[in-house]
Amino acid sequence: MARRALITGITGQDGSYLAEHLLNEGYEVWGLARGQANPRVSRMRKLLADVRIARGDLLDQGSLISAVEKVQPDEVYNLGAISFVPMSWEQAELTAEVTGMGVLRMLEAIRVCSGISRGSATSAQIRFYQASSSEMFGQVSETPQTERTSFHPRSPYGVAKAYGHFLTQNYRESYGMYAVSGILFNHESPRRGAEFVTRKVSLGVARIKLGMATELRLGNLEARRDWGFAGDYVRAMHLMLQAATPEDYVIGTGRMKSVRELVEAAFSAAGLDWEQYVVCDSALHRPAEVDLLCADPKKARVQLGWEPTVSFDELVAMMVESDLRLLSEGGDPDQDSSWP
Ligand code: NAP
Ligand code: G4F
């Protein structure tokens, strides 16, 4: 019988790539979708017709229990979150509820449906993946960052992710659950939300190239990130749940670039000089910035055999090309029609 996976955040960037990967691996894939008429669900169905939908919301404990009871998953991937860092200052409480408490509710749903209580001999058969983030490192204490680097989150989002991370570890230690966190560094693709800097830049370049805009306004150009391709990172999520023992892993490329270098690469991919178009806008700076993030993915390479396959330059070129195609065909990035 096919193994069954339940993915929260199915309508997001990673949910779509993970669903594709698991379908290719022969899984029966279920996605948790919220809302009574969520337009992102119908868009996702066009791309991934074979994904089944279970209704539920990370804010609603009962709905998560019902979803786990209905799907009877072998693996649960908790990707659902408020994931845009600036929004976490504007809606800090909602971020704590979805990105932080949502992890507790999902773990509780698995615990309850598996009949586990304190001191019980039963351990859950369901394997749980938590989407932790390099934002937990925040103001970094060392570079590169490993599984042992201390956390100093710099946003309500980073704090909520740290809560989810420690809680996942705690359920593993308290209840013997197979529960792991992937500490993923920034990963991008043509399906990335338009609010994140890579996609904002690739769309900006495409608009300028096609004569639809004359400038691109950006915030801090000196921030550095370790950017990889989302399609590579979802393979790591799956590999983590196949390991003999439940452990946490850092996933990234080990290479860091600045936003300025991203901008240079993207404009040059379209044959443009970035300095003629980019406007620095201090209103786009954050209350507390994460200056640099750079992964040491050695543990994942040695223990899981995981390696990224797409370089920074290839990623940037892929995103610019995709947005040039999308806009020249009259697509609307807000409708995410860049999805193939
Ligand atoms: P994304 O594109 O922003 O997707 C977020 C998903 O969360 C959407 O499917 C959204 O569904 C869902 N969601 C929001 N509120 C929800 C709620 N109350 N109940 C259930 N689902 C809800 O994020 P992503 O880039 O795919 O990232 C996936 C996960 O990895 C997130 O947890 C993110 O924080 C984490 N992460 C991402 C990166 C990265 O670089 N991409 C790095 C480290 C960690 P709707 O369509 O209903 O809004
Ligand atoms: O693309 P970003 O918004 O991503 P950020 O804040 O690093 O968070 C992403 O990666 C995390 C993993 O490290 C995830 F957990 C999280 O969910 C999300 O996927 O910003 C990247 C950098 C920042 O330093 C920001 O200040 O780009 C800088 N930046 C400069 N100008 C900008 C802009 N960011 C955005 N979004 N928009 C700008 O105009």
Short mmCIF file of C-alpha atoms and ligand atoms in Angstrom, two decimals:
data_model
loop_
_atom_site.label_atom_id
_atom_site.label_comp_id
_atom_site.label_asym_id
_atom_site.label_seq_id
_atom_site.Cartn_x
_atom_site.Cartn_y
_atom_site.Cartn_z
CA MET A 1 0.00 0.00 0.00
CA ALA A 2 1.23 3.52 -0.81
CA ARG A 3 2.60 5.50 2.12
CA ARG A 4 0.47 8.50 3.03
CA ALA A 5 1.76 12.03 3.67
CA LEU A 6 -0.12 15.01 5.09
CA ILE A 7 1.36 18.43 4.23
CA THR A 8 0.31 21.67 5.94
CA GLY A 9 1.13 24.74 3.83
CA ILE A 10 0.25 22.84 0.64
CA THR A 11 -0.59 26.09 -1.21
CA GLY A 12 2.84 27.60 -0.49
CA GLN A 13 6.10 27.38 -2.42
CA ASP A 14 7.52 24.42 -0.49
CA GLY A 15 4.17 22.60 -0.24
CA SER A 16 3.95 22.43 -4.04
CA TYR A 17 7.50 21.16 -4.56
CA LEU A 18 7.24 18.66 -1.70
CA ALA A 19 3.90 17.33 -2.99
CA GLU A 20 5.42 16.83 -6.45
CA HIS A 21 8.41 15.05 -4.96
CA LEU A 22 6.33 12.73 -2.78
CA LEU A 23 3.92 11.93 -5.63
CA ASN A 24 6.96 10.94 -7.71
CA GLU A 25 8.11 8.76 -4.82
CA GLY A 26 4.76 6.91 -4.94
CA TYR A 27 3.09 8.52 -1.90
CA GLU A 28 -0.60 9.24 -1.51
CA VAL A 29 -0.38 12.98 -0.80
CA TRP A 30 -2.87 14.99 1.24
CA GLY A 31 -2.72 18.74 1.72
CA LEU A 32 -4.26 20.64 4.63
CA ALA A 33 -6.16 23.63 3.23
CA ARG A 34 -7.85 26.37 5.21
CA GLY A 35 -10.80 28.67 4.50
CA GLN A 36 -14.14 27.97 2.90
CA ALA A 37 -13.10 29.25 -0.55
CA ASN A 38 -9.34 29.56 -0.67
CA PRO A 39 -8.36 30.59 -4.24
CA ARG A 40 -4.83 29.26 -3.70
CA VAL A 41 -6.29 25.76 -3.37
CA SER A 42 -7.86 25.77 -6.83
CA ARG A 43 -4.62 27.14 -8.28
CA MET A 44 -2.66 24.39 -6.53
CA ARG A 45 -5.10 21.75 -7.85
CA LYS A 46 -4.35 22.87 -11.42
CA LEU A 47 -0.68 22.11 -10.81
CA LEU A 48 -1.10 19.06 -8.63
CA ALA A 49 -4.33 17.32 -9.58
CA ASP A 50 -3.37 14.19 -7.64
CA VAL A 51 -3.15 15.89 -4.23
CA ARG A 52 -6.13 15.18 -1.97
CA ILE A 53 -7.42 17.92 0.30
CA ALA A 54 -8.24 17.76 4.02
CA ARG A 55 -9.82 20.88 5.48
CA GLY A 56 -8.13 22.37 8.52
CA ASP A 57 -6.40 25.35 10.04
CA LEU A 58 -3.36 25.58 12.30
CA LEU A 59 -5.43 27.90 14.50
CA ASP A 60 -8.04 25.19 15.14
CA GLN A 61 -7.01 22.17 17.21
CA GLY A 62 -10.16 20.14 16.45
CA SER A 63 -9.69 20.51 12.71
CA LEU A 64 -6.15 19.13 12.94
CA ILE A 65 -7.30 16.12 14.95
CA SER A 66 -10.04 15.48 12.36
CA ALA A 67 -7.51 15.78 9.52
CA VAL A 68 -5.10 13.29 11.11
CA GLU A 69 -8.00 10.89 11.87
CA LYS A 70 -9.23 11.15 8.28
CA VAL A 71 -5.89 10.85 6.48
CA GLN A 72 -4.18 8.35 8.81
CA PRO A 73 -0.78 9.61 7.60
CA ASP A 74 2.56 7.86 7.88
CA GLU A 75 4.31 11.22 7.64
CA VAL A 76 3.22 14.77 8.52
CA TYR A 77 5.13 17.77 7.12
CA ASN A 78 4.27 20.98 8.96
CA LEU A 79 5.05 23.74 6.45
CA GLY A 80 2.11 26.04 7.23
CA ALA A 81 3.11 29.39 8.73
CA ILE A 82 2.99 33.15 8.52
CA SER A 83 6.36 33.10 6.76
CA PHE A 84 7.06 36.73 5.75
CA VAL A 85 9.35 38.29 8.37
CA PRO A 86 8.10 41.93 8.08
CA MET A 87 4.50 40.77 8.57
CA SER A 88 5.52 39.25 11.89
CA TRP A 89 6.06 42.72 13.38
CA GLU A 90 2.70 43.94 12.03
CA GLN A 91 0.78 40.86 13.23
CA ALA A 92 2.95 39.50 16.02
CA GLU A 93 0.16 37.73 17.88
CA LEU A 94 -1.17 36.00 14.75
CA THR A 95 2.39 34.95 13.89
CA ALA A 96 2.81 33.46 17.36
CA GLU A 97 -0.52 31.62 16.98
CA VAL A 98 0.08 30.18 13.49
CA THR A 99 3.87 29.83 13.26
CA GLY A 100 4.45 28.96 16.93
CA MET A 101 1.29 27.54 18.53
CA GLY A 102 0.36 25.85 15.25
CA VAL A 103 3.27 23.47 15.85
CA LEU A 104 1.92 22.58 19.29
CA ARG A 105 -1.55 21.94 17.84
CA MET A 106 -0.17 19.69 15.07
CA LEU A 107 1.98 17.71 17.52
CA GLU A 108 -0.99 17.37 19.88
CA ALA A 109 -3.18 16.11 17.03
CA ILE A 110 -0.61 13.39 16.29
CA ARG A 111 -0.18 12.55 19.99
CA VAL A 112 -3.92 12.29 20.64
CA CYS A 113 -4.65 10.29 17.47
CA SER A 114 -1.78 7.93 18.29
CA GLY A 115 -3.15 7.31 21.80
CA ILE A 116 -0.01 8.54 23.53
CA SER A 117 -0.17 9.93 27.04
CA ARG A 118 2.50 10.73 29.61
CA GLY A 119 4.25 7.52 30.61
CA SER A 120 2.41 5.45 28.01
CA ALA A 121 4.40 2.66 26.37
CA THR A 122 3.00 3.44 22.90
CA SER A 123 5.07 5.66 20.66
CA ALA A 124 3.59 7.35 17.59
CA GLN A 125 4.03 5.60 14.27
CA ILE A 126 3.46 8.92 12.51
CA ARG A 127 6.69 10.70 11.61
CA PHE A 128 6.64 14.51 11.98
CA TYR A 129 8.68 17.14 10.13
CA GLN A 130 8.79 20.74 11.40
CA ALA A 131 9.82 23.58 9.05
CA SER A 132 12.34 25.35 11.27
CA SER A 133 14.28 28.32 9.96
CA SER A 134 17.73 29.87 9.90
CA GLU A 135 15.94 33.02 11.16
CA MET A 136 16.23 31.38 14.61
CA PHE A 137 20.00 32.11 14.50
CA GLY A 138 19.21 35.80 13.96
CA GLN A 139 22.16 37.77 15.31
CA VAL A 140 24.59 34.97 14.68
CA SER A 141 27.11 33.85 17.30
CA GLU A 142 29.31 32.05 14.75
CA THR A 143 29.63 31.54 10.97
CA PRO A 144 28.79 29.20 9.36
CA GLN A 145 25.81 28.05 11.46
CA THR A 146 25.43 24.39 12.44
CA GLU A 147 22.88 22.31 14.35
CA ARG A 148 24.71 23.35 17.55
CA THR A 149 24.80 27.14 16.96
CA SER A 150 22.85 29.09 19.60
CA PHE A 151 19.66 31.01 18.71
CA HIS A 152 19.18 34.79 18.91
CA PRO A 153 16.05 35.48 16.82
CA ARG A 154 15.54 39.07 15.64
CA SER A 155 11.83 39.08 14.72
CA PRO A 156 8.53 37.80 16.13
CA TYR A 157 8.71 35.24 13.28
CA GLY A 158 12.13 33.99 14.42
CA VAL A 159 10.92 33.76 18.01
CA ALA A 160 7.81 31.78 16.97
CA LYS A 161 9.99 29.40 14.91
CA ALA A 162 12.32 28.89 17.90
CA TYR A 163 9.28 27.91 20.02
CA GLY A 164 8.18 25.37 17.39
CA HIS A 165 11.71 24.04 17.12
CA PHE A 166 12.16 23.45 20.85
CA LEU A 167 8.66 22.01 21.16
CA THR A 168 9.36 19.48 18.40
CA GLN A 169 12.52 18.44 20.25
CA ASN A 170 10.54 18.27 23.49
CA TYR A 171 7.85 15.97 22.04
CA ARG A 172 10.61 13.71 20.75
CA GLU A 173 12.17 13.57 24.22
CA SER A 174 8.93 13.48 26.25
CA TYR A 175 6.87 11.03 24.21
CA GLY A 176 9.43 9.17 22.09
CA MET A 177 7.81 10.60 18.97
CA TYR A 178 9.67 10.55 15.66
CA ALA A 179 9.67 14.36 15.38
CA VAL A 180 12.42 16.31 13.64
CA SER A 181 13.18 19.85 12.52
CA GLY A 182 14.89 20.92 9.33
CA ILE A 183 16.68 24.23 9.93
CA LEU A 184 16.36 25.50 6.38
CA PHE A 185 18.16 28.53 5.02
CA ASN A 186 16.51 30.74 2.37
CA HIS A 187 15.28 28.77 -0.62
CA GLU A 188 13.66 30.25 -3.66
CA SER A 189 12.10 29.41 -7.04
CA PRO A 190 9.75 30.80 -9.70
CA ARG A 191 6.95 29.84 -7.27
CA ARG A 192 8.31 32.09 -4.49
CA GLY A 193 5.85 34.67 -3.12
CA ALA A 194 6.30 38.11 -4.73
CA GLU A 195 6.93 39.74 -1.31
CA PHE A 196 10.29 37.98 -0.76
CA VAL A 197 13.38 39.77 -2.03
CA THR A 198 14.49 37.27 -4.72
CA ARG A 199 11.10 37.22 -6.43
CA LYS A 200 10.61 40.97 -5.93
CA VAL A 201 13.89 41.44 -7.79
CA SER A 202 13.19 38.91 -10.59
CA LEU A 203 9.74 40.44 -11.17
CA GLY A 204 11.21 43.96 -10.99
CA VAL A 205 13.86 43.10 -13.57
CA ALA A 206 11.26 41.54 -15.88
CA ARG A 207 8.95 44.59 -15.60
CA ILE A 208 11.83 47.00 -16.37
CA LYS A 209 13.06 44.88 -19.28
CA LEU A 210 9.55 44.80 -20.78
CA GLY A 211 9.01 48.56 -20.29
CA MET A 212 6.36 48.06 -17.59
CA ALA A 213 8.37 49.85 -14.85
CA THR A 214 11.25 52.30 -14.59
CA GLU A 215 12.63 51.58 -11.09
CA LEU A 216 12.84 48.96 -8.34
CA ARG A 217 12.67 50.08 -4.70
CA LEU A 218 14.55 47.95 -2.20
CA GLY A 219 15.61 48.07 1.45
CA ASN A 220 18.92 46.88 2.90
CA LEU A 221 21.29 45.84 0.10
CA GLU A 222 24.06 44.77 2.50
CA ALA A 223 22.18 41.86 4.17
CA ARG A 224 23.69 38.51 3.25
CA ARG A 225 21.85 35.22 2.85
CA ASP A 226 22.57 31.63 1.87
CA TRP A 227 20.14 31.20 -1.05
CA GLY A 228 19.32 27.79 -2.60
CA PHE A 229 16.65 26.24 -4.85
CA ALA A 230 13.40 25.08 -3.15
CA GLY A 231 13.22 21.92 -5.29
CA ASP A 232 16.49 20.74 -3.73
CA TYR A 233 15.39 21.53 -0.17
CA VAL A 234 12.16 19.49 -0.20
CA ARG A 235 14.25 16.38 -0.99
CA ALA A 236 16.07 17.02 2.29
CA MET A 237 12.74 17.17 4.20
CA HIS A 238 11.80 13.74 2.89
CA LEU A 239 15.24 12.25 3.56
CA MET A 240 15.09 13.45 7.19
CA LEU A 241 11.95 11.39 7.80
CA GLN A 242 13.57 8.26 6.30
CA ALA A 243 16.58 8.29 8.67
CA ALA A 244 16.87 5.50 11.25
CA THR A 245 16.91 7.96 14.18
CA PRO A 246 15.04 11.26 14.49
CA GLU A 247 17.51 14.16 14.36
CA ASP A 248 17.57 17.81 13.34
CA TYR A 249 19.54 19.03 10.31
CA VAL A 250 20.78 22.32 8.87
CA ILE A 251 20.02 22.64 5.15
CA GLY A 252 21.72 25.26 2.98
CA THR A 253 24.39 25.68 0.32
CA GLY A 254 27.22 26.95 2.54
CA ARG A 255 27.62 30.00 0.26
CA MET A 256 26.54 33.51 1.14
CA LYS A 257 25.66 36.41 -1.17
CA SER A 258 24.48 39.96 -0.44
CA VAL A 259 21.21 41.45 -1.67
CA ARG A 260 23.44 43.77 -3.75
CA GLU A 261 25.02 40.70 -5.45
CA LEU A 262 21.56 39.25 -6.03
CA VAL A 263 20.47 42.47 -7.71
CA GLU A 264 23.62 42.63 -9.87
CA ALA A 265 23.17 39.01 -11.00
CA ALA A 266 19.45 39.45 -11.79
CA PHE A 267 19.81 42.66 -13.81
CA SER A 268 22.81 41.27 -15.64
CA ALA A 269 20.85 38.11 -16.54
CA ALA A 270 18.51 40.45 -18.46
CA GLY A 271 21.36 42.51 -19.94
CA LEU A 272 20.65 45.54 -17.69
CA ASP A 273 22.79 47.73 -15.40
CA TRP A 274 21.18 47.63 -11.94
CA GLU A 275 22.56 51.01 -10.84
CA GLN A 276 20.30 52.79 -13.33
CA TYR A 277 17.12 51.35 -11.83
CA VAL A 278 17.46 50.40 -8.14
CA VAL A 279 16.30 52.96 -5.57
CA CYS A 280 17.22 52.39 -1.90
CA ASP A 281 14.24 53.09 0.34
CA SER A 282 14.87 53.30 4.09
CA ALA A 283 11.15 52.64 4.69
CA LEU A 284 11.86 49.04 3.63
CA HIS A 285 14.48 48.49 6.34
CA ARG A 286 13.45 46.23 9.25
CA PRO A 287 13.21 47.17 12.94
CA ALA A 288 15.90 44.55 13.65
CA GLU A 289 17.85 43.05 10.74
CA VAL A 290 19.50 39.65 10.40
CA ASP A 291 22.79 40.77 8.84
CA LEU A 292 24.09 37.43 7.63
CA LEU A 293 23.19 33.77 7.43
CA CYS A 294 25.41 30.99 6.09
CA ALA A 295 24.82 27.26 6.55
CA ASP A 296 27.20 24.48 7.36
CA PRO A 297 25.24 21.57 5.78
CA LYS A 298 27.92 18.96 6.52
CA LYS A 299 25.72 16.79 8.76
CA ALA A 300 23.04 16.51 6.04
CA ARG A 301 25.66 15.71 3.42
CA VAL A 302 27.34 13.00 5.52
CA GLN A 303 24.29 11.43 7.18
CA LEU A 304 21.56 11.93 4.56
CA GLY A 305 23.66 12.12 1.40
CA TRP A 306 21.92 15.43 0.60
CA GLU A 307 23.54 17.95 -1.77
CA PRO A 308 22.11 21.05 -3.47
CA THR A 309 22.16 20.85 -7.29
CA VAL A 310 21.35 24.43 -8.37
CA SER A 311 23.92 27.24 -7.99
CA PHE A 312 23.11 30.83 -7.02
CA ASP A 313 23.66 32.09 -10.59
CA GLU A 314 21.49 29.30 -12.05
CA LEU A 315 18.74 30.08 -9.53
CA VAL A 316 18.72 33.79 -10.31
CA ALA A 317 18.72 33.14 -14.08
CA MET A 318 15.87 30.60 -13.68
CA MET A 319 13.74 33.15 -11.78
CA VAL A 320 14.41 36.04 -14.16
CA GLU A 321 13.70 33.89 -17.23
CA SER A 322 10.49 32.59 -15.68
CA ASP A 323 9.22 36.09 -14.84
CA LEU A 324 10.12 37.45 -18.27
CA ARG A 325 8.09 34.62 -19.80
CA LEU A 326 5.19 35.09 -17.37
CA LEU A 327 4.86 38.85 -17.91
CA SER A 328 5.39 38.74 -21.67
CA GLU A 329 2.55 36.20 -21.89
CA GLY A 330 0.31 38.59 -19.94
CA GLY A 331 0.41 36.55 -16.70
CA ASP A 332 -0.44 38.04 -13.32
CA PRO A 333 2.17 37.32 -10.63
CA ASP A 334 -0.43 37.96 -7.90
CA GLN A 335 -2.34 34.99 -9.26
CA ASP A 336 0.91 32.98 -9.23
CA SER A 337 0.37 32.00 -12.83
CA SER A 338 4.13 31.52 -13.05
CA TRP A 339 3.35 28.06 -11.74
CA PRO A 340 3.74 25.70 -14.66
P1 NAP B 1 4.78 30.16 2.01
O1 NAP B 1 4.91 30.05 0.52
O2 NAP B 1 4.59 31.50 2.63
O3 NAP B 1 3.56 29.21 2.44
C1 NAP B 1 2.98 29.31 3.72
C2 NAP B 1 1.83 28.32 3.80
O4 NAP B 1 1.27 28.41 5.12
C3 NAP B 1 0.68 28.60 2.80
O5 NAP B 1 0.31 27.39 2.21
C4 NAP B 1 -0.43 29.11 3.70
O6 NAP B 1 -1.71 28.76 3.24
C5 NAP B 1 -0.15 28.33 4.99
N1 NAP B 1 -0.83 28.90 6.14
C6 NAP B 1 -0.82 30.19 6.56
N2 NAP B 1 -1.62 30.33 7.64
C7 NAP B 1 -2.15 29.09 7.91
C8 NAP B 1 -3.05 28.59 8.88
N3 NAP B 1 -3.60 29.38 9.81
N4 NAP B 1 -3.37 27.28 8.84
C9 NAP B 1 -2.84 26.46 7.89
N5 NAP B 1 -1.99 26.88 6.94
C10 NAP B 1 -1.65 28.18 6.95
O7 NAP B 1 6.05 29.49 2.73
P2 NAP B 1 7.21 28.54 2.12
O8 NAP B 1 8.28 29.41 1.57
O9 NAP B 1 6.58 27.49 1.30
O10 NAP B 1 7.80 27.92 3.46
C11 NAP B 1 7.26 26.73 4.02
C12 NAP B 1 7.62 26.67 5.50
O11 NAP B 1 9.04 26.68 5.64
C13 NAP B 1 7.11 27.83 6.33
O12 NAP B 1 6.81 27.34 7.61
C14 NAP B 1 8.31 28.77 6.42
O13 NAP B 1 8.23 29.57 7.57
C15 NAP B 1 9.43 27.76 6.48
N6 NAP B 1 10.73 28.19 5.97
C16 NAP B 1 10.81 28.71 4.70
C17 NAP B 1 12.05 29.06 4.20
C18 NAP B 1 12.19 29.63 2.81
O14 NAP B 1 13.25 30.19 2.51
N7 NAP B 1 11.20 29.46 1.94
C19 NAP B 1 13.21 28.89 4.98
C20 NAP B 1 13.07 28.34 6.26
C21 NAP B 1 11.83 27.98 6.74
P3 NAP B 1 -2.80 29.79 2.61
O15 NAP B 1 -2.74 29.61 1.14
O16 NAP B 1 -4.08 29.30 3.18
O17 NAP B 1 -2.44 31.17 3.06
O1 G4F B 2 13.52 37.60 1.10
P1 G4F B 2 13.37 38.06 2.49
O2 G4F B 2 12.11 38.75 2.84
O3 G4F B 2 13.63 36.77 3.38
P2 G4F B 2 14.05 36.57 4.93
O4 G4F B 2 13.64 37.70 5.77
O5 G4F B 2 15.49 36.19 4.95
O6 G4F B 2 13.13 35.31 5.34
C1 G4F B 2 12.98 34.19 4.47
O7 G4F B 2 13.97 33.23 4.79
C2 G4F B 2 13.87 32.67 6.12
C3 G4F B 2 15.03 31.67 6.27
O8 G4F B 2 16.19 32.36 6.64
C4 G4F B 2 12.53 31.99 6.24
F1 G4F B 2 12.44 31.40 7.46
C5 G4F B 2 11.41 33.02 6.05
O9 G4F B 2 10.16 32.37 6.13
C6 G4F B 2 11.57 33.65 4.67
O10 G4F B 2 11.31 32.65 3.71
O11 G4F B 2 14.58 39.06 2.88
C7 G4F B 2 15.94 38.70 2.68
C8 G4F B 2 16.81 39.92 2.95
C9 G4F B 2 16.51 40.63 4.27
O12 G4F B 2 17.72 40.92 4.92
C10 G4F B 2 15.84 41.93 3.87
O13 G4F B 2 16.08 43.03 4.75
O14 G4F B 2 16.57 40.90 1.93
C11 G4F B 2 16.52 42.17 2.52
N1 G4F B 2 15.75 43.07 1.66
C12 G4F B 2 16.24 44.22 1.10
N2 G4F B 2 15.26 44.83 0.41
C13 G4F B 2 14.46 42.95 1.31
C14 G4F B 2 14.16 44.06 0.52
N3 G4F B 2 13.55 42.00 1.60
C15 G4F B 2 12.30 42.14 1.08
N4 G4F B 2 11.38 41.16 1.33
N5 G4F B 2 11.95 43.22 0.31
C16 G4F B 2 12.84 44.22 0.00
O15 G4F B 2 12.51 45.20 -0.67
#
